[in-house]
mmCIF file of C-alpha atoms in Angstrom:
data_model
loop_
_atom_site.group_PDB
_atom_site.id
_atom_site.type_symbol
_atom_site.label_atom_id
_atom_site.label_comp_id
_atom_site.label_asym_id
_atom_site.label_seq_id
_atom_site.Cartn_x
_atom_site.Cartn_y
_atom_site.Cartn_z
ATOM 1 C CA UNK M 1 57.707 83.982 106.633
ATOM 2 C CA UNK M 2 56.484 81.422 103.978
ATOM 3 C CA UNK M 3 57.386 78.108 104.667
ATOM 4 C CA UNK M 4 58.356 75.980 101.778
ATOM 5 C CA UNK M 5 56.428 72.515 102.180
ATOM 6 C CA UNK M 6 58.712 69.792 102.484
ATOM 7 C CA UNK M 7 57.109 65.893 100.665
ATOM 8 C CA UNK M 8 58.298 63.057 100.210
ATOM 9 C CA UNK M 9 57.111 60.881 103.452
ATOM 10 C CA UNK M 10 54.532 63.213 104.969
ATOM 11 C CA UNK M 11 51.632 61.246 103.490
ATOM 12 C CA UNK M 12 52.126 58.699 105.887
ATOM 13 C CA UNK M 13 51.583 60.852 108.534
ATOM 14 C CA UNK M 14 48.495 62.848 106.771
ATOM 15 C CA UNK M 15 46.562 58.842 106.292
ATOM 16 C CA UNK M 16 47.300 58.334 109.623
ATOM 17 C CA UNK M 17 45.623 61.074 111.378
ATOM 18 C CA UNK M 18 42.762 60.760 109.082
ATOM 19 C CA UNK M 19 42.390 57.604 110.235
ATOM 20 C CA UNK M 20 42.682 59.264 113.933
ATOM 21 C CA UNK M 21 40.299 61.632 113.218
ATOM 22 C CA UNK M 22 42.635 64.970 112.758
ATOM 23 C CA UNK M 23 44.306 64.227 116.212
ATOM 24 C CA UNK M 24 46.202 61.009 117.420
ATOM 25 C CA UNK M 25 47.301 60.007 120.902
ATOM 26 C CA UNK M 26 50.836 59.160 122.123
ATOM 27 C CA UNK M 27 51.738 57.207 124.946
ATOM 28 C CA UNK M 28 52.893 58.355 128.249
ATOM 29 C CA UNK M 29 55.952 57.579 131.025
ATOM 30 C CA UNK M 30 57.433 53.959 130.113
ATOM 31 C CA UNK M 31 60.506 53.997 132.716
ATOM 32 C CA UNK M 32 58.604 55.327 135.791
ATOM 33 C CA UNK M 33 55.378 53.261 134.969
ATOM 34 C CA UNK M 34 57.755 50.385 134.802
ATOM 35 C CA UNK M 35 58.513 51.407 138.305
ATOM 36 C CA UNK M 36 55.318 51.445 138.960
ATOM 37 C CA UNK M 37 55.235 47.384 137.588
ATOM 38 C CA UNK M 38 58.145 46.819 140.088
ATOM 39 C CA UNK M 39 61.250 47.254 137.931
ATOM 40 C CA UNK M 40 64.347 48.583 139.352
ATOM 41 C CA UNK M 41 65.947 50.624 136.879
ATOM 42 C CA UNK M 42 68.968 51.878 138.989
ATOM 43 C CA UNK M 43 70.922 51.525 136.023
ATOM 44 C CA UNK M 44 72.902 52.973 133.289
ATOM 45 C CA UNK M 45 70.769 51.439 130.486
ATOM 46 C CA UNK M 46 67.797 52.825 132.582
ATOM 47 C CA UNK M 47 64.492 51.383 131.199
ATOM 48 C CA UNK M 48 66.545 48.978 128.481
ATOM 49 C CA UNK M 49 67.405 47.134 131.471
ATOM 50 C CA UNK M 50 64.229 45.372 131.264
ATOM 51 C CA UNK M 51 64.757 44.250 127.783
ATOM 52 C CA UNK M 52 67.280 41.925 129.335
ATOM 53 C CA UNK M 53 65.911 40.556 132.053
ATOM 54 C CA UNK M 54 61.823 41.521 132.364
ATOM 55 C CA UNK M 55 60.545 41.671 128.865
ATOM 56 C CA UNK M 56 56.812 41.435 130.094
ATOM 57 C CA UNK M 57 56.902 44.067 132.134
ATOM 58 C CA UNK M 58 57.286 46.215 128.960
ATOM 59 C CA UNK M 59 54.598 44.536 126.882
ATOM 60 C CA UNK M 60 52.066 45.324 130.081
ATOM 61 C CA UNK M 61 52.971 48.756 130.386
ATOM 62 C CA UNK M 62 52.637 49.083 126.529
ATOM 63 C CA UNK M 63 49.139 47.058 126.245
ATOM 64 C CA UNK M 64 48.532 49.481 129.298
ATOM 65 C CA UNK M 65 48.268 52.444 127.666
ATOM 66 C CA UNK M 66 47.211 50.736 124.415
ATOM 67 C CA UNK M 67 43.860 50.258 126.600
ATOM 68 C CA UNK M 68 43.764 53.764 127.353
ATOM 69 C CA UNK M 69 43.422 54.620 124.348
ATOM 70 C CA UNK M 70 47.557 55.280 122.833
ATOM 71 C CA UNK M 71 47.487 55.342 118.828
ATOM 72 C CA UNK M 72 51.204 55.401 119.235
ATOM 73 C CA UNK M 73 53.685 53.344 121.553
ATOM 74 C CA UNK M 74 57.102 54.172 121.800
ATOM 75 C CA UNK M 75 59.520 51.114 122.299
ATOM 76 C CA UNK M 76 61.880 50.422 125.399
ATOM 77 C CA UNK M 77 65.064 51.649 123.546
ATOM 78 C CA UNK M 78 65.320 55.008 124.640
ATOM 79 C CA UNK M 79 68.581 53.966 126.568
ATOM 80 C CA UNK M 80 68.959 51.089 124.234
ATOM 81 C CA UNK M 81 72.468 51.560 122.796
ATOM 82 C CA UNK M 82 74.812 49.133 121.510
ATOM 83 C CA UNK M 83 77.907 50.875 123.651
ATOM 84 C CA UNK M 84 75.774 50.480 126.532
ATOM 85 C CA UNK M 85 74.998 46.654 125.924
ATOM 86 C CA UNK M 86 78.630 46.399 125.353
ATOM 87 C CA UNK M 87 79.706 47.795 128.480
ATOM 88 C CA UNK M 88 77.505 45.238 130.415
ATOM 89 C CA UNK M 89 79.626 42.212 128.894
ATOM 90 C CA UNK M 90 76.952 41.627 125.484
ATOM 91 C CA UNK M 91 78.436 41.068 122.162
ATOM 92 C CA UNK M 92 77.522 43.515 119.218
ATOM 93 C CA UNK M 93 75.297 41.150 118.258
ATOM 94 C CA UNK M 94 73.200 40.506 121.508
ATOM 95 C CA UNK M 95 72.765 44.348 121.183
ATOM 96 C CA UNK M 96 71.718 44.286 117.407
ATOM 97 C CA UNK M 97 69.217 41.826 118.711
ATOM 98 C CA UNK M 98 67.872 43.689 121.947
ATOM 99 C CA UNK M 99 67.139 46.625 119.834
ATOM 100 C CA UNK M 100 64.809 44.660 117.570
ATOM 101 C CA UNK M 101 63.452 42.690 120.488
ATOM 102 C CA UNK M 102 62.613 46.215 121.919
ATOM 103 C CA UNK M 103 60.097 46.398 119.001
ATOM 104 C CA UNK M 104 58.762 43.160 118.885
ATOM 105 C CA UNK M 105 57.525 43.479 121.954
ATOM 106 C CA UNK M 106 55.712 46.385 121.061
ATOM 107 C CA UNK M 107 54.532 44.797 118.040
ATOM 108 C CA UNK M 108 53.239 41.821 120.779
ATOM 109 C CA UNK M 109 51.496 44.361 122.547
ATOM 110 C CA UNK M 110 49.763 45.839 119.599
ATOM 111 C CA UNK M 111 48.946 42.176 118.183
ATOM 112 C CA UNK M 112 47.576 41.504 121.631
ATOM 113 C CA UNK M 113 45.554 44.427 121.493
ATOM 114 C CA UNK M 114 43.802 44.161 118.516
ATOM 115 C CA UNK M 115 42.944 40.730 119.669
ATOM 116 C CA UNK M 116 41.740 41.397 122.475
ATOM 117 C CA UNK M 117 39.750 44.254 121.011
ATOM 118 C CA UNK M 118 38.319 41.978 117.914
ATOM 119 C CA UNK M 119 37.339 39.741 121.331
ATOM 120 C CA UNK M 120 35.094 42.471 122.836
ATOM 121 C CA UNK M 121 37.508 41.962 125.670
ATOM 122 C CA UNK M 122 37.273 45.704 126.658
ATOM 123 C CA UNK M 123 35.155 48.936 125.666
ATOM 124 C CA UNK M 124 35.265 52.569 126.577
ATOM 125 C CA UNK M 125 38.495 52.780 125.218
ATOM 126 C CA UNK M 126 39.081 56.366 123.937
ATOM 127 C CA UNK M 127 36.197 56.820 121.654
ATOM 128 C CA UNK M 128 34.347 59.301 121.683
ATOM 129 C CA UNK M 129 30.796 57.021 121.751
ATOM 130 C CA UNK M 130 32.177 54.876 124.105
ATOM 131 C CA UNK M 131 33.134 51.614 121.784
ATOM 132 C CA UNK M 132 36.880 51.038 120.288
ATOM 133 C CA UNK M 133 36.841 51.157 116.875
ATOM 134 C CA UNK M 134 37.883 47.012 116.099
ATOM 135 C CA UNK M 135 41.088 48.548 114.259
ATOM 136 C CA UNK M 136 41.764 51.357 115.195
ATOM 137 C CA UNK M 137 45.197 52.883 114.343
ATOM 138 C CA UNK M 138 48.373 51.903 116.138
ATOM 139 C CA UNK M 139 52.322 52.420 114.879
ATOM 140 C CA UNK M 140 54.684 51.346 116.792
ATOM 141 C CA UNK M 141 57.901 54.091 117.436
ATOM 142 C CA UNK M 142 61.518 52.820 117.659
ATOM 143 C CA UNK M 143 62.679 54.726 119.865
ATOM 144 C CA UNK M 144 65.962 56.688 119.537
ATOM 145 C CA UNK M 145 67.473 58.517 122.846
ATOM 146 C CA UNK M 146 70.388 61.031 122.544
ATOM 147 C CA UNK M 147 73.886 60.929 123.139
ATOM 148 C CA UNK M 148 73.365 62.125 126.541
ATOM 149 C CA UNK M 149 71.156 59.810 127.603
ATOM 150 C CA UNK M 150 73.761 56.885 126.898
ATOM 151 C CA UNK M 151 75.972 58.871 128.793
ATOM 152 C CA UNK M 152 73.856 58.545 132.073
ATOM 153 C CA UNK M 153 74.609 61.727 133.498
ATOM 154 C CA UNK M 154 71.918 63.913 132.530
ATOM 155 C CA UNK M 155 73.200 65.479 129.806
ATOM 156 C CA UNK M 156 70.418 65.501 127.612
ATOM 157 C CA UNK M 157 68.877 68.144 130.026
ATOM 158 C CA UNK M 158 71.391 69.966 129.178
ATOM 159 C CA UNK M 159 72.609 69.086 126.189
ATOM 160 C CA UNK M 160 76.800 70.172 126.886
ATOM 161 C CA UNK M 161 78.581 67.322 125.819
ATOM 162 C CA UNK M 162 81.914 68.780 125.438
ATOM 163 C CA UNK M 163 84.267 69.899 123.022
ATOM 164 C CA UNK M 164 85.521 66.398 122.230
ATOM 165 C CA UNK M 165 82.073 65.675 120.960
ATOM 166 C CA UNK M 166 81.330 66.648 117.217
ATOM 167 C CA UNK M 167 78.655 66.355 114.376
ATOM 168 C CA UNK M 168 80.852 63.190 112.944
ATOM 169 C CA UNK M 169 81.189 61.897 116.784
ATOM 170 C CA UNK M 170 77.609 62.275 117.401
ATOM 171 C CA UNK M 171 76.728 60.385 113.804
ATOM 172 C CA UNK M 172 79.192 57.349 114.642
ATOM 173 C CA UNK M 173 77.418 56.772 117.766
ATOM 174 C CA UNK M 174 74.185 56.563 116.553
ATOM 175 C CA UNK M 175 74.312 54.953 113.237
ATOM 176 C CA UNK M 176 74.203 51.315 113.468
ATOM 177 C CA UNK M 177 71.679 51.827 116.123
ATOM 178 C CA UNK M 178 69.616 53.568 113.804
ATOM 179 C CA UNK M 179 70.319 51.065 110.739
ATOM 180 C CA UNK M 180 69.221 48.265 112.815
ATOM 181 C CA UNK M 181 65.641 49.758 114.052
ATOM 182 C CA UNK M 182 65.108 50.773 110.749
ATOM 183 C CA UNK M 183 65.038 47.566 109.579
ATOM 184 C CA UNK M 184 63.585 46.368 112.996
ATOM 185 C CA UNK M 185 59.719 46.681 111.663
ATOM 186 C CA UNK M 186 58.582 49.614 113.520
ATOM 187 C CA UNK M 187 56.692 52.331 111.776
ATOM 188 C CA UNK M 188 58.680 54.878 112.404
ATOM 189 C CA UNK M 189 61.315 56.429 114.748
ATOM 190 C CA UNK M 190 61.060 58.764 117.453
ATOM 191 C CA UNK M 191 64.397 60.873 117.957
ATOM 192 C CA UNK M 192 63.842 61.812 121.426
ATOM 193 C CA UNK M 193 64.790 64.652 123.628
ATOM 194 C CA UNK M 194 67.092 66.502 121.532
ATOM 195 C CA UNK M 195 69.372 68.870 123.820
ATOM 196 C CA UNK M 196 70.644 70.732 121.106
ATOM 197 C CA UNK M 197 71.193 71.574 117.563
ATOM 198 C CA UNK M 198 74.083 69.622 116.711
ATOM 199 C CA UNK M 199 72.705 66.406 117.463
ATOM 200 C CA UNK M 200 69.424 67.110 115.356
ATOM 201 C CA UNK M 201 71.533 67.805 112.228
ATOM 202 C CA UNK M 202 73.355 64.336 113.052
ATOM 203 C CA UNK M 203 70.387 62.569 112.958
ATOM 204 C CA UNK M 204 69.325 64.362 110.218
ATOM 205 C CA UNK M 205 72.504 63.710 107.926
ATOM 206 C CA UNK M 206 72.270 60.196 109.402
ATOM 207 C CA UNK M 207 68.894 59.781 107.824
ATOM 208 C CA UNK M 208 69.938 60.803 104.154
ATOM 209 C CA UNK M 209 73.052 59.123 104.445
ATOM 210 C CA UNK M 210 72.006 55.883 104.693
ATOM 211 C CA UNK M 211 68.828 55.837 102.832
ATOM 212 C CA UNK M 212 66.329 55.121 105.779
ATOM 213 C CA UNK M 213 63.529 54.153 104.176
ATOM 214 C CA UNK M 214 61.045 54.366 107.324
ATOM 215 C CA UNK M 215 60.072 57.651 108.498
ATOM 216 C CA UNK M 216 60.766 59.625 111.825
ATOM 217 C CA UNK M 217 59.790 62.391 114.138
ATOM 218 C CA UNK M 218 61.916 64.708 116.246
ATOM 219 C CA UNK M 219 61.605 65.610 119.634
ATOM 220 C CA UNK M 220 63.015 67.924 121.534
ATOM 221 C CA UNK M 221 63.437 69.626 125.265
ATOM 222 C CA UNK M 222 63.145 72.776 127.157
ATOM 223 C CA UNK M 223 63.623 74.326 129.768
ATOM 224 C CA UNK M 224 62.173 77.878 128.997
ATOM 225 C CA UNK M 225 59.794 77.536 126.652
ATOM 226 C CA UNK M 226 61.851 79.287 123.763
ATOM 227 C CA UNK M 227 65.088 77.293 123.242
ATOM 228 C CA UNK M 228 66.036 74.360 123.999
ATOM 229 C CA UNK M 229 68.072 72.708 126.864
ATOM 230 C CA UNK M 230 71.266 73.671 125.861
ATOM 231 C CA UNK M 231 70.397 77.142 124.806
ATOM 232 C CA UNK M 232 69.967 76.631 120.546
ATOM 233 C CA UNK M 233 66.649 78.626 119.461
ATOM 234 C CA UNK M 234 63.784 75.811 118.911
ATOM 235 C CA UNK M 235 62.846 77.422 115.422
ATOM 236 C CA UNK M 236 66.479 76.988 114.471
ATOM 237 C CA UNK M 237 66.307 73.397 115.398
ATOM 238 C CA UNK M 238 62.695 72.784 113.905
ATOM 239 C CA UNK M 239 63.914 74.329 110.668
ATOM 240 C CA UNK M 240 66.668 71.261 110.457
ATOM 241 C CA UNK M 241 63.372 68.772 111.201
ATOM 242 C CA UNK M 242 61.345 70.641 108.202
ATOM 243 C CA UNK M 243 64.484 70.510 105.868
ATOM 244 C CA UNK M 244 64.232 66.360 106.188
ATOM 245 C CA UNK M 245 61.974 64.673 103.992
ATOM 246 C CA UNK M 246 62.203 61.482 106.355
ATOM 247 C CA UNK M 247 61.009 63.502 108.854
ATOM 248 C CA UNK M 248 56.843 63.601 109.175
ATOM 249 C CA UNK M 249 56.718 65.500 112.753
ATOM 250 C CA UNK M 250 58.470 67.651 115.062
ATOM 251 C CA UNK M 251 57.874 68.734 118.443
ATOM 252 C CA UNK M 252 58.511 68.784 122.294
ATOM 253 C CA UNK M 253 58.531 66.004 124.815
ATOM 254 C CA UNK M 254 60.168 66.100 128.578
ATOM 255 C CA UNK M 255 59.239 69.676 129.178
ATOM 256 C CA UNK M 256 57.073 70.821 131.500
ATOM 257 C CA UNK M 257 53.321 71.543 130.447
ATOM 258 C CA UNK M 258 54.082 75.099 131.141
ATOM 259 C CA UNK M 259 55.917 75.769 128.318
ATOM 260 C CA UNK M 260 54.088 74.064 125.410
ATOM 261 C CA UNK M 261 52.111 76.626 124.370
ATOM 262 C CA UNK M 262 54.946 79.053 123.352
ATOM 263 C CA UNK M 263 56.959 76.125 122.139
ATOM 264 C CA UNK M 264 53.973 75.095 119.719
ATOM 265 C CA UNK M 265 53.997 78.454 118.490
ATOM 266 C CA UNK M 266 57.422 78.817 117.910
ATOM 267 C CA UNK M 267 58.123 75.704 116.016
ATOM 268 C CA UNK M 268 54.459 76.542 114.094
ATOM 269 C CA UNK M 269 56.173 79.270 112.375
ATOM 270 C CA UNK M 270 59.044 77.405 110.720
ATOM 271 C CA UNK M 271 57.159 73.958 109.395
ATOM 272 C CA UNK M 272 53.879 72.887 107.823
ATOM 273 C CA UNK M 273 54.734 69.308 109.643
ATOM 274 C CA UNK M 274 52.516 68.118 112.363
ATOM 275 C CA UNK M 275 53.609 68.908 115.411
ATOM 276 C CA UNK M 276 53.434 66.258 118.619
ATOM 277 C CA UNK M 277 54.086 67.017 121.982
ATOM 278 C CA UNK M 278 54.354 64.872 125.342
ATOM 279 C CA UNK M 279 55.271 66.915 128.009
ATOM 280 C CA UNK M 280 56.193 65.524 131.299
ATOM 281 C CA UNK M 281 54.182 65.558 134.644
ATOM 282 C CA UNK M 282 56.015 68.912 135.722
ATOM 283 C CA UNK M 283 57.956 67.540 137.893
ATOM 284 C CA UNK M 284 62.007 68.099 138.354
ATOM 285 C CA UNK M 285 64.697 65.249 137.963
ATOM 286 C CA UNK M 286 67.748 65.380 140.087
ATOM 287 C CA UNK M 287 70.462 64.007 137.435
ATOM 288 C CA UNK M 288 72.834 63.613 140.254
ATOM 289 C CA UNK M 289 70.123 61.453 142.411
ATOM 290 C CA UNK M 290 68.543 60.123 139.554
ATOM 291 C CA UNK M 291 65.167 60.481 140.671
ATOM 292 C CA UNK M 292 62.035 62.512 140.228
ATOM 293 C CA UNK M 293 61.862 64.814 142.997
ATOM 294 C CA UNK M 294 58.511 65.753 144.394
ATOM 295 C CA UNK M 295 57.728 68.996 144.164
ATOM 296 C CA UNK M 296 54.797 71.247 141.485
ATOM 297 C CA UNK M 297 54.110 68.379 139.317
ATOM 298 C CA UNK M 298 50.556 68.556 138.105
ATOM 299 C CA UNK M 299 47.460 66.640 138.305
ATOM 300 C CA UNK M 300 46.225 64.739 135.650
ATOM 301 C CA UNK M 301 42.897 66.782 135.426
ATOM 302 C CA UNK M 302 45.683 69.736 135.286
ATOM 303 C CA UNK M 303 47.814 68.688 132.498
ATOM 304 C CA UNK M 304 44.639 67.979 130.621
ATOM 305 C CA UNK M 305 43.425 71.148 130.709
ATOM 306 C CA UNK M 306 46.174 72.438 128.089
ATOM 307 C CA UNK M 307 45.522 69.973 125.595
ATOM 308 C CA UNK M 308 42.642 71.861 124.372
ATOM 309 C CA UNK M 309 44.933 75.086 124.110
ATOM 310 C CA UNK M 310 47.709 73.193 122.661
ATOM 311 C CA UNK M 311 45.609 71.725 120.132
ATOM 312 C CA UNK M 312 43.915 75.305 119.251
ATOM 313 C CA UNK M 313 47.913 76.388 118.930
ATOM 314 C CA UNK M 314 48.971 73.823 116.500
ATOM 315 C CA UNK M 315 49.287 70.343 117.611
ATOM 316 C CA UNK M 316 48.105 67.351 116.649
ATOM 317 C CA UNK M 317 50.200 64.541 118.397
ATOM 318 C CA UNK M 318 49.335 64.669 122.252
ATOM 319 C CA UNK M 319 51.231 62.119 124.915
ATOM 320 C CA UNK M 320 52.663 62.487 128.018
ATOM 321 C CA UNK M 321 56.334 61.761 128.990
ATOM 322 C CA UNK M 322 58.271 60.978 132.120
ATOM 323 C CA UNK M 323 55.632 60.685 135.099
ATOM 324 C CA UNK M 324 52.787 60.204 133.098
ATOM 325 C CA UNK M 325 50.732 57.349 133.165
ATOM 326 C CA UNK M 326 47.474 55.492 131.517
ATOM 327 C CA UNK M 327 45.383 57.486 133.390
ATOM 328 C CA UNK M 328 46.952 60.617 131.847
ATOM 329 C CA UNK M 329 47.035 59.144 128.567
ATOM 330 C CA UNK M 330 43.362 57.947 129.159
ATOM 331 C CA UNK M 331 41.934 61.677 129.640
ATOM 332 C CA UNK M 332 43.867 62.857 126.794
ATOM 333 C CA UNK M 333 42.364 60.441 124.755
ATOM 334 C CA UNK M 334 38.866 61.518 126.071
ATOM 335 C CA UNK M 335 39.773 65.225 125.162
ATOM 336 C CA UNK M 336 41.207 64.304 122.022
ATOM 337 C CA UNK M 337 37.840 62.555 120.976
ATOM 338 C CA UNK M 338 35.853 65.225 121.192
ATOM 339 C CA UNK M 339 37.756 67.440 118.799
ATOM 340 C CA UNK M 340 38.345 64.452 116.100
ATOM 341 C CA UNK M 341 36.279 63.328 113.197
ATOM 342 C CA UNK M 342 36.900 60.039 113.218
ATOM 343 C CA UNK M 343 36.449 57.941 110.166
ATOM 344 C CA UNK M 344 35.004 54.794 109.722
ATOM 345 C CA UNK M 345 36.939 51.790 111.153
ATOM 346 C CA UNK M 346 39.633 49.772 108.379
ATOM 347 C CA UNK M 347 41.915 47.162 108.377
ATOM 348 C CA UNK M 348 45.147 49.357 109.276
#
């Protein structure tokens, strides 16, 4: 089929990976390597718990995989909504402000970064030769989780929400939200793991709606490596991410590695927009336990060895997702390198 090419923001996206060098790195697992740090996220608001009560723990983990050689981190709201603040006793307000705090601190970490970088604090980060690069690119991602992730049940792996639950339900929820990290000064936001079709179209209404003037990528999940979670075709939901002009990248995060190839290829035939994927370790969460249960997750040196593939398929956006960590993200990086032309160092 031909695909009509859709403008407006994509430019941003094209300077960006020029400035990458054709391929950019995302980050990897922020709730488990919080974990990792210590944090207990038992919880509801899952990894947005920290953004009440461990704020540093989040700026490590971020300047974590900043070191390793991230050009994009992805900010602690994920589980961030302003129901979910509510429902812990915080006033709309506290919750307008814990989403923006969510991307200061990433903002912090990046500041910190570059400072520490300018400092000759740290080399062999990423780079092909060996040295950083004193500026090398870094946006920061609002992140945006979906209605089933507020709902804390595991719904967004399967994306069945119910009857009750309709385009207009699914645009109420998330507006403000997405008004307020808009104007939050991140660089752009990340509408992750997307269960089904419905709620892409929400977000995607939501986004011409109310004039966001920032732009956005969108994410979604599988379980089979042609639809997503909740059965929807991923070309029909990758044709609603082309159709967007605030939309500069669509892809597939949470899913295991296995299934990125034919997902790449899928979504590759309905949109000239980069694609970005960050699979998960492989792993399988129990939503009823809430916990990662181990089983055929794979090796870092394992999940590397697609990104090559991947790459050759289509992508240009490589993280990891739940279970990943800076070590993950740091051999990525080092695959990544080898493929990229990377231009000369500016003030970005």
């Amino acid at each position: 089929m031909e695909i009509e090419t859709v403008e407006p923001y994509s430019a941003v996206m094209d300077s960006f990976l020029r400035q990458c060098g054709g391929y950019a790195v995302i980050d990897g697992g922020l709730a488990t390597e919080l974990e990792t740090h210590g944090a207990n996220l038992n919880d509801p608001l899952w990894s947005a718990k920290c953004l009440i009560g461990s704020p540093h723990l989040i700026r490590r983990v971020h300047l974590d995989y900043l070191e390793a050689g991230a050009n994009i981190i992805i900010s602690a709201s994920y589980q961030a909504t302003l129901q979910g603040f509510e429902s812990k006793g915080l006033s709309r307000e506290e919750g307008e402000n814990l989403l923006r705090r969510s991307v200061e601190i990433a903002r912090e970490a990046r500041d910190l970064y570059y400072d520490r970088a300018a400092k000759g604090s740290w080399d062999n980060i990423g780079d092909k030769d060996g040295i950083t690069p004193r500026r090398r690119p870094v946006l920061v991602a609002a992140s945006v989780g979906s209605y089933g992730a507020y709902l804390a049940d595991g719904s967004e792996y399967s994306g069945i929400y119910g009857e009750n639950v309709s385009l207009e339900t699914l645009k109420d929820f998330h507006r403000r939200r997405v008004q307020v990290l808009a104007d939050s000064g991140a660089d752009l936001i990340a509408f992750e793991t997307i269960p089904n079709k419905m709620e892409a179209k929400a977000y995607a209404e939501l986004l011409e709606e109310e004039d966001i003037n920032i732009p956005a990528w969108f994410s979604f999940n599988s379980k089979d490596g042609t639809n997503v979670v909740c059965g929807d075709p991923i070309a029909d939901c990758a044709l609603i991410a082309h159709s967007c002009e605030q939309v500069i990248g669509v892809g597939i995060n949470c899913t295991p590695p296995r299934y990125i190839h034919s997902l790449i290829q899928s979504i590759r035939r309905v949109t000239t927009k980069p694609i970005l994927i960050y699979p998960n370790s492989g792993e399988t969460y129990d939503a009823d336990r809430k916990e990662w249960l181990p089983s055929t997750g794979v090796s870092d040196v394992d999940f590397v060895s697609h990104v090559g593939k991947w790459c050759d398929a289509g992508a240009s956006l490589v993280g990891g997702c739940c279970r990943t960590t800076p070590d993950t993200i740091r051999a990525i990086s080092k695959a990544l390198s080898s493929r990229s032309n990377v231009v000369s160092p500016t003030e970005f």
